[in-house]
Amino acid sequence: MISGRLTMRATVERNTATGNDPYGNPLPPVFEEIDASPLSCFVWSKTSRELVGDERTAMIEDMRAMFALSADIAEDDEISSVADRQDNEIIPGRLRVEGPVQRKHTHLEAALKRVS
């Protein structure tokens, strides 16, 4: 069963800003924690690579997360914290769900991007 694999807890926030400013641009995002948060999950790094340019070097990391099929997680949600069962932070910083959440046979899977 997948529930034994979901050993982490993600605090998930969703953008609640709606409408446009006087110039027709979308309002800046206002993230609020969803009611079901924290969600049981498992977050891992799929690959990590170094990108070297003329003047800069950057680390690019492909992170993924899996959630229970019943989890309230959607594209563009942000994860503000990933902790273990004792509430010790495991992954610092904010992560954004990139692209649509994929439904697998036993779980939901999401690609994550670090938010600076």
CSV table of C-alpha atoms in Angstrom, one decimal:
chain,number,residue,atom,x,y,z
A,1,MET,CA,0.0,0.0,0.0
A,2,ILE,CA,1.2,3.5,-0.8
A,3,SER,CA,0.3,4.9,2.6
A,4,GLY,CA,3.4,3.3,4.2
A,5,ARG,CA,5.6,5.2,1.8
A,6,LEU,CA,4.1,8.7,2.6
A,7,THR,CA,6.4,9.4,5.5
A,8,MET,CA,6.7,13.2,5.1
A,9,ARG,CA,4.2,16.1,5.7
A,10,ALA,CA,3.8,19.0,3.2
A,11,THR,CA,2.3,22.3,4.2
A,12,VAL,CA,0.4,23.3,1.0
A,13,GLU,CA,-0.7,26.8,0.1
A,14,ARG,CA,-2.9,27.9,-2.7
A,15,ASN,CA,-3.2,31.3,-4.5
A,16,THR,CA,-6.5,33.0,-3.4
A,17,ALA,CA,-6.0,36.3,-5.4
A,18,THR,CA,-8.6,36.8,-8.1
A,19,GLY,CA,-9.3,39.6,-10.6
A,20,ASN,CA,-7.1,42.2,-12.2
A,21,ASP,CA,-5.6,45.5,-11.2
A,22,PRO,CA,-6.7,48.8,-12.9
A,23,TYR,CA,-4.4,48.1,-15.8
A,24,GLY,CA,-5.8,44.7,-16.6
A,25,ASN,CA,-2.9,42.7,-15.1
A,26,PRO,CA,-3.5,39.8,-12.7
A,27,LEU,CA,-3.3,40.7,-9.0
A,28,PRO,CA,-0.1,39.6,-7.2
A,29,PRO,CA,-0.5,36.1,-5.6
A,30,VAL,CA,-1.8,35.8,-2.1
A,31,PHE,CA,-1.0,32.3,-0.8
A,32,GLU,CA,-3.1,30.8,2.0
A,33,GLU,CA,-2.7,27.3,3.6
A,34,ILE,CA,-5.4,24.9,2.4
A,35,ASP,CA,-7.8,23.3,4.9
A,36,ALA,CA,-6.4,19.7,4.4
A,37,SER,CA,-2.8,20.8,5.1
A,38,PRO,CA,-0.4,19.3,6.1
A,39,LEU,CA,-0.7,16.5,3.4
A,40,SER,CA,1.1,13.1,3.8
A,41,CYS,CA,3.7,12.9,1.0
A,42,PHE,CA,7.1,11.7,-0.1
A,43,VAL,CA,9.4,14.1,-1.8
A,44,TRP,CA,12.6,13.1,-3.5
A,45,SER,CA,15.2,14.5,-5.9
A,46,LYS,CA,15.1,12.6,-9.2
A,47,THR,CA,18.3,14.1,-10.8
A,48,SER,CA,20.7,16.8,-10.1
A,49,ARG,CA,23.1,18.4,-12.6
A,50,GLU,CA,25.5,21.3,-12.8
A,51,LEU,CA,25.0,23.9,-15.6
A,52,VAL,CA,28.2,25.8,-16.4
A,53,GLY,CA,28.2,29.1,-18.3
A,54,ASP,CA,30.8,31.7,-19.2
A,55,GLU,CA,30.4,33.6,-15.9
A,56,ARG,CA,28.1,31.5,-13.8
A,57,THR,CA,27.5,28.0,-12.5
A,58,ALA,CA,24.1,26.8,-11.5
A,59,MET,CA,22.8,23.5,-9.9
A,60,ILE,CA,19.6,22.2,-11.5
A,61,GLU,CA,17.6,19.7,-9.5
A,62,ASP,CA,14.6,17.7,-10.7
A,63,MET,CA,12.3,17.2,-7.6
A,64,ARG,CA,9.2,15.1,-7.5
A,65,ALA,CA,6.5,14.4,-4.8
A,66,MET,CA,3.9,11.7,-4.4
A,67,PHE,CA,0.6,12.1,-2.5
A,68,ALA,CA,-2.3,9.9,-1.7
A,69,LEU,CA,-5.0,9.7,-4.4
A,70,SER,CA,-7.4,11.7,-2.2
A,71,ALA,CA,-4.9,14.6,-1.6
A,72,ASP,CA,-6.0,18.2,-2.4
A,73,ILE,CA,-3.0,19.2,-4.5
A,74,ALA,CA,-3.2,21.1,-7.8
A,75,GLU,CA,-1.0,22.8,-10.4
A,76,ASP,CA,0.6,26.1,-9.2
A,77,ASP,CA,0.1,25.2,-5.5
A,78,GLU,CA,3.1,25.9,-3.3
A,79,ILE,CA,4.6,23.8,-0.6
A,80,SER,CA,6.0,26.0,2.2
A,81,SER,CA,7.5,23.3,4.3
A,82,VAL,CA,8.3,19.6,4.1
A,83,ALA,CA,8.7,17.9,7.5
A,84,ASP,CA,8.9,14.4,8.9
A,85,ARG,CA,6.3,12.9,11.2
A,86,GLN,CA,7.9,14.6,14.2
A,87,ASP,CA,7.6,18.0,12.5
A,88,ASN,CA,11.3,18.4,11.9
A,89,GLU,CA,11.9,20.3,8.6
A,90,ILE,CA,13.5,18.1,6.0
A,91,ILE,CA,13.5,20.3,2.9
A,92,PRO,CA,13.9,24.0,3.5
A,93,GLY,CA,12.4,26.7,1.2
A,94,ARG,CA,9.3,26.9,-0.9
A,95,LEU,CA,8.5,24.5,-3.8
A,96,ARG,CA,5.9,25.1,-6.5
A,97,VAL,CA,3.9,22.3,-8.3
A,98,GLU,CA,4.9,22.6,-11.9
A,99,GLY,CA,2.5,21.4,-14.6
A,100,PRO,CA,-0.5,19.2,-14.0
A,101,VAL,CA,-0.5,16.6,-11.2
A,102,GLN,CA,-0.3,13.1,-12.6
A,103,ARG,CA,-2.6,10.4,-11.4
A,104,LYS,CA,-0.9,7.0,-11.1
A,105,HIS,CA,-2.6,3.7,-10.1
A,106,THR,CA,-1.8,4.1,-6.4
A,107,HIS,CA,-0.9,7.8,-5.9
A,108,LEU,CA,-0.7,11.3,-7.3
A,109,GLU,CA,2.7,12.5,-8.5
A,110,ALA,CA,3.8,16.1,-9.0
A,111,ALA,CA,6.9,17.8,-10.4
A,112,LEU,CA,8.3,20.5,-8.1
A,113,LYS,CA,10.3,23.6,-8.7
A,114,ARG,CA,12.1,25.6,-6.1
A,115,VAL,CA,10.7,29.1,-5.6
A,116,SER,CA,13.3,31.8,-4.8
